[in-house]
Amino acid sequence: MDRGAAVLGTERGVRSVGPPTFDLHQVEEALLINHRLFNGRPMTRAEVEMAVEQYRGFLRDHKATGMPEKFSVPSRVIDRVWHTHMCETKQYAQDCHEYFGQMFHHASILCDGGAKPGDW
């Protein structure tokens, strides 16, 4: 069994799936630049690689739990990788359809007016 597979028990609606294998090289290169724009310092290559692996784990876990409509992004760095991936719109759409069989949309309670103080 793949060590990275999410296995939490089918009795809870979770199935074993492998992490996505699509190429995120462009995302990694963009993160080396855009993280500095948003956070004032660049990410090291090691930080980028770790962030991308965490993002792959987030995608794997989301797929393993049946792609629930409501979910939380586990960290800011994963959200930053996700946003960077979405900037390459054609590639992101292709990757989503290849891995999930559908688009994985980003809907934020901060953007739809559903946020309350303390949610951010």
CSV table of C-alpha atoms in Angstrom, one decimal, residues 7-120:
chain,number,residue,atom,x,y,z
A,7,VAL,CA,-6.9,5.2,5.0
A,8,LEU,CA,-9.3,6.1,7.7
A,9,GLY,CA,-11.9,3.4,7.4
A,10,THR,CA,-14.7,3.0,4.9
A,11,GLU,CA,-17.2,2.9,7.7
A,12,ARG,CA,-16.8,6.6,8.0
A,13,GLY,CA,-17.1,7.3,4.2
A,14,VAL,CA,-13.4,7.5,3.7
A,15,ARG,CA,-11.6,5.5,1.1
A,16,SER,CA,-8.0,4.8,0.3
A,17,VAL,CA,-6.6,7.0,-2.5
A,18,GLY,CA,-3.2,7.9,-3.6
A,19,PRO,CA,-1.9,11.4,-3.8
A,20,PRO,CA,-2.2,13.3,-7.1
A,21,THR,CA,0.8,12.8,-9.3
A,22,PHE,CA,0.3,15.7,-11.7
A,23,ASP,CA,3.3,18.0,-12.4
A,24,LEU,CA,3.4,21.1,-10.1
A,25,HIS,CA,6.7,22.4,-11.3
A,26,GLN,CA,5.2,25.7,-12.5
A,27,VAL,CA,3.5,26.1,-9.2
A,28,GLU,CA,6.8,25.5,-7.3
A,29,GLU,CA,8.6,28.1,-9.5
A,30,ALA,CA,5.8,30.7,-9.0
A,31,LEU,CA,5.8,30.1,-5.2
A,32,LEU,CA,9.5,31.0,-5.1
A,33,ILE,CA,8.5,34.4,-6.4
A,34,ASN,CA,5.0,35.2,-5.2
A,35,HIS,CA,5.5,34.2,-1.5
A,36,ARG,CA,7.9,37.1,-1.2
A,37,LEU,CA,5.2,39.4,-2.7
A,38,PHE,CA,2.6,38.4,-0.1
A,39,ASN,CA,4.8,37.7,2.9
A,40,GLY,CA,7.9,39.9,2.5
A,41,ARG,CA,10.3,37.0,2.3
A,42,PRO,CA,11.0,34.3,-0.3
A,43,MET,CA,10.4,30.7,0.4
A,44,THR,CA,13.4,28.4,0.2
A,45,ARG,CA,13.2,25.5,-2.3
A,46,ALA,CA,12.9,23.1,0.6
A,47,GLU,CA,9.9,25.1,2.0
A,48,VAL,CA,8.3,25.1,-1.4
A,49,GLU,CA,8.8,21.3,-1.8
A,50,MET,CA,7.3,20.7,1.7
A,51,ALA,CA,4.4,23.0,1.0
A,52,VAL,CA,3.6,21.3,-2.3
A,53,GLU,CA,3.7,17.9,-0.6
A,54,GLN,CA,1.3,19.2,2.0
A,55,TYR,CA,-1.0,20.5,-0.7
A,56,ARG,CA,-0.9,17.1,-2.4
A,57,GLY,CA,-1.9,15.5,0.9
A,58,PHE,CA,-4.8,18.0,1.2
A,59,LEU,CA,-6.1,17.1,-2.2
A,60,ARG,CA,-5.7,13.4,-1.5
A,61,ASP,CA,-7.6,13.7,1.8
A,62,HIS,CA,-10.3,15.8,0.2
A,63,LYS,CA,-10.8,13.1,-2.5
A,64,ALA,CA,-10.7,10.3,0.1
A,65,THR,CA,-13.5,11.9,2.1
A,66,GLY,CA,-15.8,12.2,-1.0
A,67,MET,CA,-15.1,15.8,-1.7
A,68,PRO,CA,-17.4,17.3,0.9
A,69,GLU,CA,-18.9,20.7,0.0
A,70,LYS,CA,-17.8,22.2,3.3
A,71,PHE,CA,-14.2,21.8,4.5
A,72,SER,CA,-11.3,23.7,5.9
A,73,VAL,CA,-8.0,24.3,4.3
A,74,PRO,CA,-5.5,23.1,7.0
A,75,SER,CA,-3.0,25.9,6.7
A,76,ARG,CA,-2.2,29.2,5.1
A,77,VAL,CA,0.7,27.7,3.2
A,78,ILE,CA,-1.5,25.0,1.7
A,79,ASP,CA,-4.0,27.8,0.7
A,80,ARG,CA,-1.2,29.8,-0.9
A,81,VAL,CA,-0.1,26.7,-2.9
A,82,TRP,CA,-3.8,26.1,-3.9
A,83,HIS,CA,-4.2,29.8,-5.0
A,84,THR,CA,-0.9,29.6,-7.0
A,85,HIS,CA,-2.1,26.3,-8.7
A,86,MET,CA,-5.4,28.0,-9.6
A,87,CYS,CA,-3.5,30.9,-11.3
A,88,GLU,CA,-2.6,28.4,-14.1
A,89,THR,CA,-6.3,28.1,-15.0
A,90,LYS,CA,-6.0,25.6,-17.9
A,91,GLN,CA,-3.5,23.4,-16.0
A,92,TYR,CA,-5.6,23.6,-12.8
A,93,ALA,CA,-8.8,22.6,-14.6
A,94,GLN,CA,-7.0,19.7,-16.4
A,95,ASP,CA,-5.4,18.5,-13.1
A,96,CYS,CA,-8.8,18.6,-11.3
A,97,HIS,CA,-10.6,16.7,-14.0
A,98,GLU,CA,-7.7,14.1,-14.2
A,99,TYR,CA,-7.6,13.6,-10.4
A,100,PHE,CA,-11.1,14.3,-9.1
A,101,GLY,CA,-13.2,13.8,-12.3
A,102,GLN,CA,-14.6,17.3,-11.9
A,103,MET,CA,-13.5,20.8,-11.0
A,104,PHE,CA,-12.4,21.4,-7.4
A,105,HIS,CA,-13.8,24.9,-6.8
A,106,HIS,CA,-12.5,27.2,-4.1
A,107,ALA,CA,-15.3,28.9,-2.2
A,108,SER,CA,-14.4,31.0,0.8
A,109,ILE,CA,-16.7,32.1,3.6
A,110,LEU,CA,-14.7,35.3,3.6
A,111,CYS,CA,-15.8,35.9,-0.1
A,112,ASP,CA,-19.4,34.8,0.1
A,113,GLY,CA,-20.3,37.0,3.1
A,114,GLY,CA,-20.7,34.0,5.5
A,115,ALA,CA,-17.8,34.8,7.7
A,116,LYS,CA,-18.1,35.9,11.3
A,117,PRO,CA,-15.5,37.6,13.4
A,118,GLY,CA,-12.9,35.0,14.4
A,119,ASP,CA,-13.3,33.0,11.2
A,120,TRP,CA,-10.2,34.5,9.7
